[in-house]
Amino acid sequence: MKPFALSICFLLLAGLVTAQTNAGSRVGATPRELPIAKAAFATLKLPGSPDFLAPDGDDVWILNIDRVEKLSVKSDKPVLSVTIPGACGALIVGFHSVWVASCGTQSIYRVDKESGKLLSIIPCPISDRNGEIMLAAGAGSIWVLSDRAGVLTRIDPRKNAIQTTIAVEPDSHCAVFDFGAVWITNTAGNSVQRIDPGTNRVVATIPVGKTPRFLAAGEKGVWTLNQGDGTVSHIDPGQNKVVAVVDAKVPGSGGDIAAGAGCVWVRAKGRLLETINPVSNAVQTIYTPVAGSGAVRVTAHFIWVTAHDINTIWILKR
């Protein structure tokens, strides 16, 4: 672990944090504020509307208007750009490829992550035509929520074809894979469902905060950004239950969440970026100033943050 990450998430000042980890508890803390311009070692400007991110080593792929682009810390301009009509949602890297949803064509595009060559277009509906979705990769498959009525679609990357569909709760749009399972948020149902990829069945439905949408897995937990009440729910995958609720104070649509570098990272409209300590379940650092909505992802050595309203990407060192 790099010293920067330790200073953010593990060095708790005496008397500053009161942590509780019982299910449904809220955690009080006094976070520090830090201008992101001071914290970032690089700031990029990108035309269009740079938004969702997918890690690719220390590089990232970024969603833009009708295209995806590959960014590197070694360049102030995209190193690859691929046209995808109606590109939308949080893309994913897996199986030597970048997988991108198209709300315009109701398809999943597969792109070679080294050359940018289009490898396949897989017809597949998208559950949210506004593009507030997340794709997942794991268990030899790509996972996408494909119907607002409640359908999780499993894509076989060996055949570039749909393998099966799984009935889930309605109004489910975002997925993540970790701890040997697919995890999805049920936005209207205020819950998270865990799907066993071995049986293609829902094995747990877990109540979380109000209106969960984006979620992350890592740092020994599954984390939901609850847009209805601005909280973050911390799920213990060993117990399939919420063990803490963090009052992140970020209600509202949009945003993003990621886990890594010893932190949970929350991107929201009301706060540019904040970190949560996954041990104390307390907000540690708030990055300023507010800059609309965007995304956040963690790579091996960096944290990438976007603000699509101002065409800006910040890169922080871990």
PDB file of C-alpha atoms in Angstrom:
ATOM      1  CA  MET A   1       0.000   0.000   0.000  1.00  0.00           C
ATOM      2  CA  LYS A   2       1.336   3.422  -0.944  1.00  0.00           C
ATOM      3  CA  PRO A   3       1.736   6.096   1.782  1.00  0.00           C
ATOM      4  CA  PHE A   4      -0.819   8.374   0.045  1.00  0.00           C
ATOM      5  CA  ALA A   5      -3.599   5.811   0.416  1.00  0.00           C
ATOM      6  CA  LEU A   6      -2.609   5.112   4.002  1.00  0.00           C
ATOM      7  CA  SER A   7      -2.826   8.787   4.890  1.00  0.00           C
ATOM      8  CA  ILE A   8      -6.347   9.000   3.461  1.00  0.00           C
ATOM      9  CA  CYS A   9      -7.940   5.882   4.831  1.00  0.00           C
ATOM     10  CA  PHE A  10      -6.077   4.346   7.721  1.00  0.00           C
ATOM     11  CA  LEU A  11      -4.564   7.107   9.880  1.00  0.00           C
ATOM     12  CA  LEU A  12      -7.483   8.105  12.098  1.00  0.00           C
ATOM     13  CA  LEU A  13      -6.903  11.134  14.308  1.00  0.00           C
ATOM     14  CA  ALA A  14      -7.589  10.565  17.993  1.00  0.00           C
ATOM     15  CA  GLY A  15     -11.039  11.712  18.993  1.00  0.00           C
ATOM     16  CA  LEU A  16     -11.987  12.564  15.400  1.00  0.00           C
ATOM     17  CA  VAL A  17     -14.011   9.510  14.481  1.00  0.00           C
ATOM     18  CA  THR A  18     -16.819   7.681  16.226  1.00  0.00           C
ATOM     19  CA  ALA A  19     -17.298   4.401  14.383  1.00  0.00           C
ATOM     20  CA  GLN A  20     -20.089   1.904  14.692  1.00  0.00           C
ATOM     21  CA  THR A  21     -20.386  -1.215  12.592  1.00  0.00           C
ATOM     22  CA  ASN A  22     -23.765  -2.635  13.545  1.00  0.00           C
ATOM     23  CA  ALA A  23     -26.200  -3.130  10.670  1.00  0.00           C
ATOM     24  CA  GLY A  24     -28.138   0.027   9.963  1.00  0.00           C
ATOM     25  CA  SER A  25     -25.909   2.247  12.098  1.00  0.00           C
ATOM     26  CA  ARG A  26     -24.747   5.668  10.953  1.00  0.00           C
ATOM     27  CA  VAL A  27     -21.219   6.875  11.451  1.00  0.00           C
ATOM     28  CA  GLY A  28     -20.291  10.380  12.619  1.00  0.00           C
ATOM     29  CA  ALA A  29     -16.902  11.816  11.576  1.00  0.00           C
ATOM     30  CA  THR A  30     -15.187  15.087  10.829  1.00  0.00           C
ATOM     31  CA  PRO A  31     -13.605  14.698   7.393  1.00  0.00           C
ATOM     32  CA  ARG A  32     -10.868  16.946   6.099  1.00  0.00           C
ATOM     33  CA  GLU A  33     -11.287  18.935   2.877  1.00  0.00           C
ATOM     34  CA  LEU A  34      -8.719  18.919   0.101  1.00  0.00           C
ATOM     35  CA  PRO A  35      -8.781  20.767  -3.246  1.00  0.00           C
ATOM     36  CA  ILE A  36      -8.538  18.160  -5.993  1.00  0.00           C
ATOM     37  CA  ALA A  37      -6.271  20.445  -8.014  1.00  0.00           C
ATOM     38  CA  LYS A  38      -3.758  20.192  -5.184  1.00  0.00           C
ATOM     39  CA  ALA A  39      -4.125  16.432  -4.765  1.00  0.00           C
ATOM     40  CA  ALA A  40      -3.963  15.528  -8.484  1.00  0.00           C
ATOM     41  CA  PHE A  41      -0.599  15.048 -10.141  1.00  0.00           C
ATOM     42  CA  ALA A  42      -2.208  15.519 -13.582  1.00  0.00           C
ATOM     43  CA  THR A  43      -5.334  17.196 -14.968  1.00  0.00           C
ATOM     44  CA  LEU A  44      -6.610  16.435 -18.466  1.00  0.00           C
ATOM     45  CA  LYS A  45      -9.159  18.211 -20.651  1.00  0.00           C
ATOM     46  CA  LEU A  46     -11.136  16.122 -23.130  1.00  0.00           C
ATOM     47  CA  PRO A  47     -13.725  17.402 -25.634  1.00  0.00           C
ATOM     48  CA  GLY A  48     -17.220  15.922 -25.533  1.00  0.00           C
ATOM     49  CA  SER A  49     -18.626  14.574 -22.285  1.00  0.00           C
ATOM     50  CA  PRO A  50     -16.015  12.286 -20.648  1.00  0.00           C
ATOM     51  CA  ASP A  51     -17.790  10.187 -18.047  1.00  0.00           C
ATOM     52  CA  PHE A  52     -17.682   6.510 -16.982  1.00  0.00           C
ATOM     53  CA  LEU A  53     -14.338   4.727 -16.661  1.00  0.00           C
ATOM     54  CA  ALA A  54     -12.984   1.175 -16.929  1.00  0.00           C
ATOM     55  CA  PRO A  55      -9.465   0.320 -15.673  1.00  0.00           C
ATOM     56  CA  ASP A  56      -7.040  -1.317 -18.113  1.00  0.00           C
ATOM     57  CA  GLY A  57      -3.808  -1.819 -16.178  1.00  0.00           C
ATOM     58  CA  ASP A  58      -2.864   1.723 -15.149  1.00  0.00           C
ATOM     59  CA  ASP A  59      -4.683   3.145 -18.166  1.00  0.00           C
ATOM     60  CA  VAL A  60      -8.443   3.653 -18.413  1.00  0.00           C
ATOM     61  CA  TRP A  61     -11.121   3.517 -21.090  1.00  0.00           C
ATOM     62  CA  ILE A  62     -13.543   6.409 -20.878  1.00  0.00           C
ATOM     63  CA  LEU A  63     -17.067   6.808 -22.187  1.00  0.00           C
ATOM     64  CA  ASN A  64     -17.632   9.831 -24.409  1.00  0.00           C
ATOM     65  CA  ILE A  65     -20.291  10.942 -26.894  1.00  0.00           C
ATOM     66  CA  ASP A  66     -20.728   8.140 -29.475  1.00  0.00           C
ATOM     67  CA  ARG A  67     -17.281   6.783 -28.692  1.00  0.00           C
ATOM     68  CA  VAL A  68     -14.946   5.290 -26.122  1.00  0.00           C
ATOM     69  CA  GLU A  69     -11.357   6.424 -25.702  1.00  0.00           C
ATOM     70  CA  LYS A  70      -8.278   5.005 -24.023  1.00  0.00           C
ATOM     71  CA  LEU A  71      -6.344   7.333 -21.741  1.00  0.00           C
ATOM     72  CA  SER A  72      -2.816   6.868 -20.403  1.00  0.00           C
ATOM     73  CA  VAL A  73      -0.888   8.675 -17.701  1.00  0.00           C
ATOM     74  CA  LYS A  74       1.865   8.994 -20.319  1.00  0.00           C
ATOM     75  CA  SER A  75      -0.217  11.130 -22.687  1.00  0.00           C
ATOM     76  CA  ASP A  76      -2.390  14.225 -22.431  1.00  0.00           C
ATOM     77  CA  LYS A  77      -4.513  12.994 -25.367  1.00  0.00           C
ATOM     78  CA  PRO A  78      -6.384   9.723 -25.985  1.00  0.00           C
ATOM     79  CA  VAL A  79      -4.147   6.951 -27.281  1.00  0.00           C
ATOM     80  CA  LEU A  80      -7.106   5.164 -28.912  1.00  0.00           C
ATOM     81  CA  SER A  81     -10.602   6.252 -29.932  1.00  0.00           C
ATOM     82  CA  VAL A  82     -13.382   3.917 -31.089  1.00  0.00           C
ATOM     83  CA  THR A  83     -16.715   5.007 -32.555  1.00  0.00           C
ATOM     84  CA  ILE A  84     -19.746   3.412 -30.847  1.00  0.00           C
ATOM     85  CA  PRO A  85     -23.108   4.989 -31.719  1.00  0.00           C
ATOM     86  CA  GLY A  86     -25.133   5.721 -28.602  1.00  0.00           C
ATOM     87  CA  ALA A  87     -22.422   4.487 -26.231  1.00  0.00           C
ATOM     88  CA  CYS A  88     -23.742   4.573 -22.672  1.00  0.00           C
ATOM     89  CA  GLY A  89     -23.178   3.430 -19.121  1.00  0.00           C
ATOM     90  CA  ALA A  90     -20.219   2.074 -17.191  1.00  0.00           C
ATOM     91  CA  LEU A  91     -18.104  -0.051 -19.514  1.00  0.00           C
ATOM     92  CA  ILE A  92     -15.914  -2.982 -18.429  1.00  0.00           C
ATOM     93  CA  VAL A  93     -12.582  -4.517 -19.469  1.00  0.00           C
ATOM     94  CA  GLY A  94     -12.351  -8.313 -19.565  1.00  0.00           C
ATOM     95  CA  PHE A  95     -11.290 -11.193 -21.778  1.00  0.00           C
ATOM     96  CA  HIS A  96      -8.715  -8.991 -23.571  1.00  0.00           C
ATOM     97  CA  SER A  97     -11.528  -6.678 -24.652  1.00  0.00           C
ATOM     98  CA  VAL A  98     -13.512  -3.577 -23.762  1.00  0.00           C
ATOM     99  CA  TRP A  99     -17.263  -4.163 -23.502  1.00  0.00           C
ATOM    100  CA  VAL A 100     -19.524  -1.174 -24.057  1.00  0.00           C
ATOM    101  CA  ALA A 101     -23.313  -0.846 -24.048  1.00  0.00           C
ATOM    102  CA  SER A 102     -25.040   1.124 -26.775  1.00  0.00           C
ATOM    103  CA  CYS A 103     -28.372   2.615 -25.777  1.00  0.00           C
ATOM    104  CA  GLY A 104     -28.745   3.759 -29.363  1.00  0.00           C
ATOM    105  CA  THR A 105     -28.519   0.330 -31.003  1.00  0.00           C
ATOM    106  CA  GLN A 106     -29.530  -1.769 -27.964  1.00  0.00           C
ATOM    107  CA  SER A 107     -26.368  -3.825 -28.273  1.00  0.00           C
ATOM    108  CA  ILE A 108     -23.125  -4.690 -26.515  1.00  0.00           C
ATOM    109  CA  TYR A 109     -19.981  -3.779 -28.465  1.00  0.00           C
ATOM    110  CA  ARG A 110     -16.760  -5.761 -28.002  1.00  0.00           C
ATOM    111  CA  VAL A 111     -13.529  -3.898 -28.776  1.00  0.00           C
ATOM    112  CA  ASP A 112      -9.968  -5.236 -28.788  1.00  0.00           C
ATOM    113  CA  LYS A 113      -8.284  -3.392 -25.924  1.00  0.00           C
ATOM    114  CA  GLU A 114      -4.879  -3.263 -27.621  1.00  0.00           C
ATOM    115  CA  SER A 115      -5.790  -2.191 -31.157  1.00  0.00           C
ATOM    116  CA  GLY A 116      -9.230  -0.617 -30.727  1.00  0.00           C
ATOM    117  CA  LYS A 117     -10.600  -2.911 -33.428  1.00  0.00           C
ATOM    118  CA  LEU A 118     -14.306  -3.696 -33.230  1.00  0.00           C
ATOM    119  CA  LEU A 119     -14.594  -7.448 -32.667  1.00  0.00           C
ATOM    120  CA  SER A 120     -18.316  -8.023 -32.285  1.00  0.00           C
ATOM    121  CA  ILE A 121     -21.718  -6.389 -31.867  1.00  0.00           C
ATOM    122  CA  ILE A 122     -24.062  -8.490 -29.726  1.00  0.00           C
ATOM    123  CA  PRO A 123     -27.753  -7.540 -29.879  1.00  0.00           C
ATOM    124  CA  CYS A 124     -28.891  -7.103 -26.280  1.00  0.00           C
ATOM    125  CA  PRO A 125     -31.468  -4.743 -24.756  1.00  0.00           C
ATOM    126  CA  ILE A 126     -30.351  -2.214 -22.143  1.00  0.00           C
ATOM    127  CA  SER A 127     -32.464  -1.904 -18.986  1.00  0.00           C
ATOM    128  CA  ASP A 128     -32.080   1.869 -18.657  1.00  0.00           C
ATOM    129  CA  ARG A 129     -32.186   3.742 -21.959  1.00  0.00           C
ATOM    130  CA  ASN A 130     -30.732   6.796 -20.202  1.00  0.00           C
ATOM    131  CA  GLY A 131     -27.530   4.801 -19.738  1.00  0.00           C
ATOM    132  CA  GLU A 132     -27.264   4.801 -15.947  1.00  0.00           C
ATOM    133  CA  ILE A 133     -26.029   1.200 -15.962  1.00  0.00           C
ATOM    134  CA  MET A 134     -22.967  -0.882 -15.105  1.00  0.00           C
ATOM    135  CA  LEU A 135     -21.636  -3.945 -16.918  1.00  0.00           C
ATOM    136  CA  ALA A 136     -19.774  -6.674 -15.020  1.00  0.00           C
ATOM    137  CA  ALA A 137     -17.202  -9.318 -15.968  1.00  0.00           C
ATOM    138  CA  GLY A 138     -16.574 -12.567 -14.090  1.00  0.00           C
ATOM    139  CA  ALA A 139     -17.043 -16.343 -14.062  1.00  0.00           C
ATOM    140  CA  GLY A 140     -16.137 -16.473 -17.739  1.00  0.00           C
ATOM    141  CA  SER A 141     -18.975 -14.126 -18.700  1.00  0.00           C
ATOM    142  CA  ILE A 142     -20.139 -10.572 -19.269  1.00  0.00           C
ATOM    143  CA  TRP A 143     -23.224  -9.544 -17.288  1.00  0.00           C
ATOM    144  CA  VAL A 144     -25.714  -6.834 -18.235  1.00  0.00           C
ATOM    145  CA  LEU A 145     -29.136  -5.843 -16.911  1.00  0.00           C
ATOM    146  CA  SER A 146     -31.246  -6.005 -20.053  1.00  0.00           C
ATOM    147  CA  ASP A 147     -34.864  -5.325 -19.086  1.00  0.00           C
ATOM    148  CA  ARG A 148     -36.364  -2.940 -16.563  1.00  0.00           C
ATOM    149  CA  ALA A 149     -38.936  -5.628 -15.767  1.00  0.00           C
ATOM    150  CA  GLY A 150     -36.086  -7.596 -14.157  1.00  0.00           C
ATOM    151  CA  VAL A 151     -33.721  -9.524 -16.443  1.00  0.00           C
ATOM    152  CA  LEU A 152     -29.990 -10.150 -16.010  1.00  0.00           C
ATOM    153  CA  THR A 153     -28.345 -11.334 -19.236  1.00  0.00           C
ATOM    154  CA  ARG A 154     -25.226 -13.503 -19.277  1.00  0.00           C
ATOM    155  CA  ILE A 155     -23.016 -13.199 -22.379  1.00  0.00           C
ATOM    156  CA  ASP A 156     -20.510 -15.887 -23.396  1.00  0.00           C
ATOM    157  CA  PRO A 157     -17.326 -14.138 -24.677  1.00  0.00           C
ATOM    158  CA  ARG A 158     -16.183 -17.322 -26.435  1.00  0.00           C
ATOM    159  CA  LYS A 159     -19.208 -17.182 -28.727  1.00  0.00           C
ATOM    160  CA  ASN A 160     -20.032 -13.476 -28.514  1.00  0.00           C
ATOM    161  CA  ALA A 161     -23.613 -14.497 -27.844  1.00  0.00           C
ATOM    162  CA  ILE A 162     -26.169 -14.493 -25.053  1.00  0.00           C
ATOM    163  CA  GLN A 163     -25.784 -17.608 -22.929  1.00  0.00           C
ATOM    164  CA  THR A 164     -28.791 -17.281 -20.639  1.00  0.00           C
ATOM    165  CA  THR A 165     -31.094 -14.831 -18.892  1.00  0.00           C
ATOM    166  CA  ILE A 166     -31.911 -14.716 -15.176  1.00  0.00           C
ATOM    167  CA  ALA A 167     -35.033 -13.304 -13.539  1.00  0.00           C
ATOM    168  CA  VAL A 168     -34.217 -10.617 -10.957  1.00  0.00           C
ATOM    169  CA  GLU A 169     -36.059  -7.790  -9.220  1.00  0.00           C
ATOM    170  CA  PRO A 170     -37.473  -5.055 -11.493  1.00  0.00           C
ATOM    171  CA  ASP A 171     -35.687  -1.720 -11.894  1.00  0.00           C
ATOM    172  CA  SER A 172     -32.246  -3.309 -11.660  1.00  0.00           C
ATOM    173  CA  HIS A 173     -29.603  -1.599 -13.771  1.00  0.00           C
ATOM    174  CA  CYS A 174     -26.098  -1.972 -12.278  1.00  0.00           C
ATOM    175  CA  ALA A 175     -23.941  -5.052 -11.748  1.00  0.00           C
ATOM    176  CA  VAL A 176     -20.521  -5.869 -10.313  1.00  0.00           C
ATOM    177  CA  PHE A 177     -18.649  -9.159  -9.949  1.00  0.00           C
ATOM    178  CA  ASP A 178     -16.568 -10.167  -6.909  1.00  0.00           C
ATOM    179  CA  PHE A 179     -16.488 -12.677  -4.073  1.00  0.00           C
ATOM    180  CA  GLY A 180     -17.486 -15.386  -6.552  1.00  0.00           C
ATOM    181  CA  ALA A 181     -20.829 -13.780  -7.345  1.00  0.00           C
ATOM    182  CA  VAL A 182     -22.706 -11.195  -9.379  1.00  0.00           C
ATOM    183  CA  TRP A 183     -24.177  -8.381  -7.292  1.00  0.00           C
ATOM    184  CA  ILE A 184     -26.921  -6.113  -8.626  1.00  0.00           C
ATOM    185  CA  THR A 185     -28.791  -3.149  -7.191  1.00  0.00           C
ATOM    186  CA  ASN A 186     -32.597  -3.186  -7.181  1.00  0.00           C
ATOM    187  CA  THR A 187     -33.191   0.563  -7.424  1.00  0.00           C
ATOM    188  CA  ALA A 188     -36.942   0.555  -6.772  1.00  0.00           C
ATOM    189  CA  GLY A 189     -36.779  -2.271  -4.244  1.00  0.00           C
ATOM    190  CA  ASN A 190     -34.055  -0.695  -2.073  1.00  0.00           C
ATOM    191  CA  SER A 191     -32.074  -3.922  -2.103  1.00  0.00           C
ATOM    192  CA  VAL A 192     -29.112  -5.808  -3.561  1.00  0.00           C
ATOM    193  CA  GLN A 193     -29.338  -9.278  -5.039  1.00  0.00           C
ATOM    194  CA  ARG A 194     -26.530 -11.827  -5.089  1.00  0.00           C
ATOM    195  CA  ILE A 195     -26.489 -14.237  -8.042  1.00  0.00           C
ATOM    196  CA  ASP A 196     -24.557 -17.513  -8.020  1.00  0.00           C
ATOM    197  CA  PRO A 197     -22.911 -17.910 -11.470  1.00  0.00           C
ATOM    198  CA  GLY A 198     -22.724 -21.675 -10.938  1.00  0.00           C
ATOM    199  CA  THR A 199     -26.504 -22.043 -10.787  1.00  0.00           C
ATOM    200  CA  ASN A 200     -27.646 -18.762 -12.403  1.00  0.00           C
ATOM    201  CA  ARG A 201     -29.937 -18.237  -9.430  1.00  0.00           C
ATOM    202  CA  VAL A 202     -30.502 -15.428  -6.951  1.00  0.00           C
ATOM    203  CA  VAL A 203     -29.167 -16.670  -3.605  1.00  0.00           C
ATOM    204  CA  ALA A 204     -29.728 -13.582  -1.449  1.00  0.00           C
ATOM    205  CA  THR A 205     -31.743 -10.374  -1.452  1.00  0.00           C
ATOM    206  CA  ILE A 206     -30.274  -7.813   0.946  1.00  0.00           C
ATOM    207  CA  PRO A 207     -32.066  -4.627   2.097  1.00  0.00           C
ATOM    208  CA  VAL A 208     -29.910  -1.496   1.693  1.00  0.00           C
ATOM    209  CA  GLY A 209     -30.471   2.277   1.689  1.00  0.00           C
ATOM    210  CA  LYS A 210     -33.008   4.208  -0.356  1.00  0.00           C
ATOM    211  CA  THR A 211     -32.755   4.075  -4.161  1.00  0.00           C
ATOM    212  CA  PRO A 212     -29.450   2.229  -4.631  1.00  0.00           C
ATOM    213  CA  ARG A 213     -27.998   2.534  -8.128  1.00  0.00           C
ATOM    214  CA  PHE A 214     -24.228   2.307  -8.553  1.00  0.00           C
ATOM    215  CA  LEU A 215     -22.228  -0.208  -6.555  1.00  0.00           C
ATOM    216  CA  ALA A 216     -18.657  -1.372  -6.030  1.00  0.00           C
ATOM    217  CA  ALA A 217     -16.938  -4.488  -4.717  1.00  0.00           C
ATOM    218  CA  GLY A 218     -13.611  -4.577  -2.919  1.00  0.00           C
ATOM    219  CA  GLU A 219     -11.971  -3.658   0.364  1.00  0.00           C
ATOM    220  CA  LYS A 220     -13.678  -6.733   1.879  1.00  0.00           C
ATOM    221  CA  GLY A 221     -17.169  -5.555   1.042  1.00  0.00           C
ATOM    222  CA  VAL A 222     -19.853  -4.663  -1.470  1.00  0.00           C
ATOM    223  CA  TRP A 223     -20.810  -0.988  -1.368  1.00  0.00           C
ATOM    224  CA  THR A 224     -23.944   0.715  -2.705  1.00  0.00           C
ATOM    225  CA  LEU A 225     -24.409   4.406  -3.461  1.00  0.00           C
ATOM    226  CA  ASN A 226     -27.967   5.107  -2.316  1.00  0.00           C
ATOM    227  CA  GLN A 227     -29.232   8.068  -4.326  1.00  0.00           C
ATOM    228  CA  GLY A 228     -32.454   8.474  -2.353  1.00  0.00           C
ATOM    229  CA  ASP A 229     -30.912   9.294   1.015  1.00  0.00           C
ATOM    230  CA  GLY A 230     -27.252   9.984   0.156  1.00  0.00           C
ATOM    231  CA  THR A 231     -25.889   7.083   2.174  1.00  0.00           C
ATOM    232  CA  VAL A 232     -23.505   4.255   1.348  1.00  0.00           C
ATOM    233  CA  SER A 233     -24.407   0.740   2.495  1.00  0.00           C
ATOM    234  CA  HIS A 234     -21.560  -1.642   3.391  1.00  0.00           C
ATOM    235  CA  ILE A 235     -22.454  -5.290   2.757  1.00  0.00           C
ATOM    236  CA  ASP A 236     -20.390  -8.103   4.265  1.00  0.00           C
ATOM    237  CA  PRO A 237     -20.336 -10.792   1.524  1.00  0.00           C
ATOM    238  CA  GLY A 238     -19.636 -13.463   4.125  1.00  0.00           C
ATOM    239  CA  GLN A 239     -22.903 -12.725   5.892  1.00  0.00           C
ATOM    240  CA  ASN A 240     -24.997 -11.348   3.013  1.00  0.00           C
ATOM    241  CA  LYS A 241     -26.101  -8.435   5.149  1.00  0.00           C
ATOM    242  CA  VAL A 242     -25.425  -4.748   5.696  1.00  0.00           C
ATOM    243  CA  VAL A 243     -22.921  -4.215   8.502  1.00  0.00           C
ATOM    244  CA  ALA A 244     -22.745  -0.408   8.328  1.00  0.00           C
ATOM    245  CA  VAL A 245     -24.460   2.581   6.780  1.00  0.00           C
ATOM    246  CA  VAL A 246     -22.280   5.609   6.072  1.00  0.00           C
ATOM    247  CA  ASP A 247     -23.958   9.003   5.956  1.00  0.00           C
ATOM    248  CA  ALA A 248     -22.080  10.236   2.888  1.00  0.00           C
ATOM    249  CA  LYS A 249     -24.431  13.217   2.486  1.00  0.00           C
ATOM    250  CA  VAL A 250     -24.681  12.822  -1.300  1.00  0.00           C
ATOM    251  CA  PRO A 251     -28.372  12.416  -2.243  1.00  0.00           C
ATOM    252  CA  GLY A 252     -29.393  12.847  -5.861  1.00  0.00           C
ATOM    253  CA  SER A 253     -29.108  11.196  -9.245  1.00  0.00           C
ATOM    254  CA  GLY A 254     -25.902  10.340 -11.094  1.00  0.00           C
ATOM    255  CA  GLY A 255     -22.607   9.760  -9.359  1.00  0.00           C
ATOM    256  CA  ASP A 256     -20.360   6.734  -9.062  1.00  0.00           C
ATOM    257  CA  ILE A 257     -18.567   4.575  -6.507  1.00  0.00           C
ATOM    258  CA  ALA A 258     -15.360   2.507  -6.517  1.00  0.00           C
ATOM    259  CA  ALA A 259     -13.311   0.494  -4.032  1.00  0.00           C
ATOM    260  CA  GLY A 260      -9.539   0.176  -3.915  1.00  0.00           C
ATOM    261  CA  ALA A 261      -6.299   1.678  -2.568  1.00  0.00           C
ATOM    262  CA  GLY A 262      -7.587   1.118   0.961  1.00  0.00           C
ATOM    263  CA  CYS A 263     -10.650   3.323   0.410  1.00  0.00           C
ATOM    264  CA  VAL A 264     -14.164   3.490  -0.932  1.00  0.00           C
ATOM    265  CA  TRP A 265     -14.400   6.411  -3.357  1.00  0.00           C
ATOM    266  CA  VAL A 266     -17.710   8.231  -3.852  1.00  0.00           C
ATOM    267  CA  ARG A 267     -18.282  10.614  -6.775  1.00  0.00           C
ATOM    268  CA  ALA A 268     -21.431  12.746  -6.556  1.00  0.00           C
ATOM    269  CA  LYS A 269     -23.039  15.992  -7.656  1.00  0.00           C
ATOM    270  CA  GLY A 270     -23.106  17.451  -4.141  1.00  0.00           C
ATOM    271  CA  ARG A 271     -19.489  16.537  -3.439  1.00  0.00           C
ATOM    272  CA  LEU A 272     -16.853  16.195  -6.116  1.00  0.00           C
ATOM    273  CA  LEU A 273     -15.248  13.183  -4.439  1.00  0.00           C
ATOM    274  CA  GLU A 274     -15.016  11.699  -0.977  1.00  0.00           C
ATOM    275  CA  THR A 275     -13.264   8.742   0.584  1.00  0.00           C
ATOM    276  CA  ILE A 276     -14.680   6.309   3.108  1.00  0.00           C
ATOM    277  CA  ASN A 277     -12.483   4.255   5.407  1.00  0.00           C
ATOM    278  CA  PRO A 278     -13.715   0.658   4.919  1.00  0.00           C
ATOM    279  CA  VAL A 279     -12.660  -0.340   8.451  1.00  0.00           C
ATOM    280  CA  SER A 280     -14.195   2.521  10.456  1.00  0.00           C
ATOM    281  CA  ASN A 281     -16.962   3.178   7.887  1.00  0.00           C
ATOM    282  CA  ALA A 282     -16.324   6.919   8.226  1.00  0.00           C
ATOM    283  CA  VAL A 283     -15.937   9.632   5.602  1.00  0.00           C
ATOM    284  CA  GLN A 284     -12.262  10.637   5.707  1.00  0.00           C
ATOM    285  CA  THR A 285     -11.594  13.180   2.960  1.00  0.00           C
ATOM    286  CA  ILE A 286     -13.795  15.459   0.850  1.00  0.00           C
ATOM    287  CA  TYR A 287     -12.272  16.734  -2.379  1.00  0.00           C
ATOM    288  CA  THR A 288     -13.379  20.143  -3.618  1.00  0.00           C
ATOM    289  CA  PRO A 289     -14.822  22.048  -5.442  1.00  0.00           C
ATOM    290  CA  VAL A 290     -18.198  20.651  -6.538  1.00  0.00           C
ATOM    291  CA  ALA A 291     -18.175  19.968 -10.308  1.00  0.00           C
ATOM    292  CA  GLY A 292     -21.408  18.297 -11.379  1.00  0.00           C
ATOM    293  CA  SER A 293     -21.489  14.548 -11.926  1.00  0.00           C
ATOM    294  CA  GLY A 294     -18.855  12.119 -13.167  1.00  0.00           C
ATOM    295  CA  ALA A 295     -17.098   8.868 -12.366  1.00  0.00           C
ATOM    296  CA  VAL A 296     -14.231   7.375 -10.372  1.00  0.00           C
ATOM    297  CA  ARG A 297     -12.091   4.246 -10.812  1.00  0.00           C
ATOM    298  CA  VAL A 298      -8.974   2.843  -9.140  1.00  0.00           C
ATOM    299  CA  THR A 299      -6.063   1.286 -11.057  1.00  0.00           C
ATOM    300  CA  ALA A 300      -2.871  -0.330  -9.786  1.00  0.00           C
ATOM    301  CA  HIS A 301      -1.166   2.996  -9.069  1.00  0.00           C
ATOM    302  CA  PHE A 302      -3.715   5.734  -9.709  1.00  0.00           C
ATOM    303  CA  ILE A 303      -7.223   7.023  -9.042  1.00  0.00           C
ATOM    304  CA  TRP A 304      -8.993   8.503 -12.067  1.00  0.00           C
ATOM    305  CA  VAL A 305     -11.832  11.008 -11.564  1.00  0.00           C
ATOM    306  CA  THR A 306     -14.056  12.632 -14.208  1.00  0.00           C
ATOM    307  CA  ALA A 307     -16.322  15.660 -14.356  1.00  0.00           C
ATOM    308  CA  HIS A 308     -18.230  15.439 -17.640  1.00  0.00           C
ATOM    309  CA  ASP A 309     -19.877  18.865 -17.289  1.00  0.00           C
ATOM    310  CA  ILE A 310     -16.483  20.604 -17.428  1.00  0.00           C
ATOM    311  CA  ASN A 311     -14.650  18.086 -19.677  1.00  0.00           C
ATOM    312  CA  THR A 312     -12.092  17.349 -16.968  1.00  0.00           C
ATOM    313  CA  ILE A 313     -10.207  14.275 -15.750  1.00  0.00           C
ATOM    314  CA  TRP A 314      -8.023  14.310 -12.641  1.00  0.00           C
ATOM    315  CA  ILE A 315      -5.417  11.643 -11.878  1.00  0.00           C
ATOM    316  CA  LEU A 316      -4.407  11.026  -8.262  1.00  0.00           C
ATOM    317  CA  LYS A 317      -1.511   8.841  -7.137  1.00  0.00           C
ATOM    318  CA  ARG A 318      -2.299   5.988  -4.776  1.00  0.00           C
TER     319      ARG A 318
END
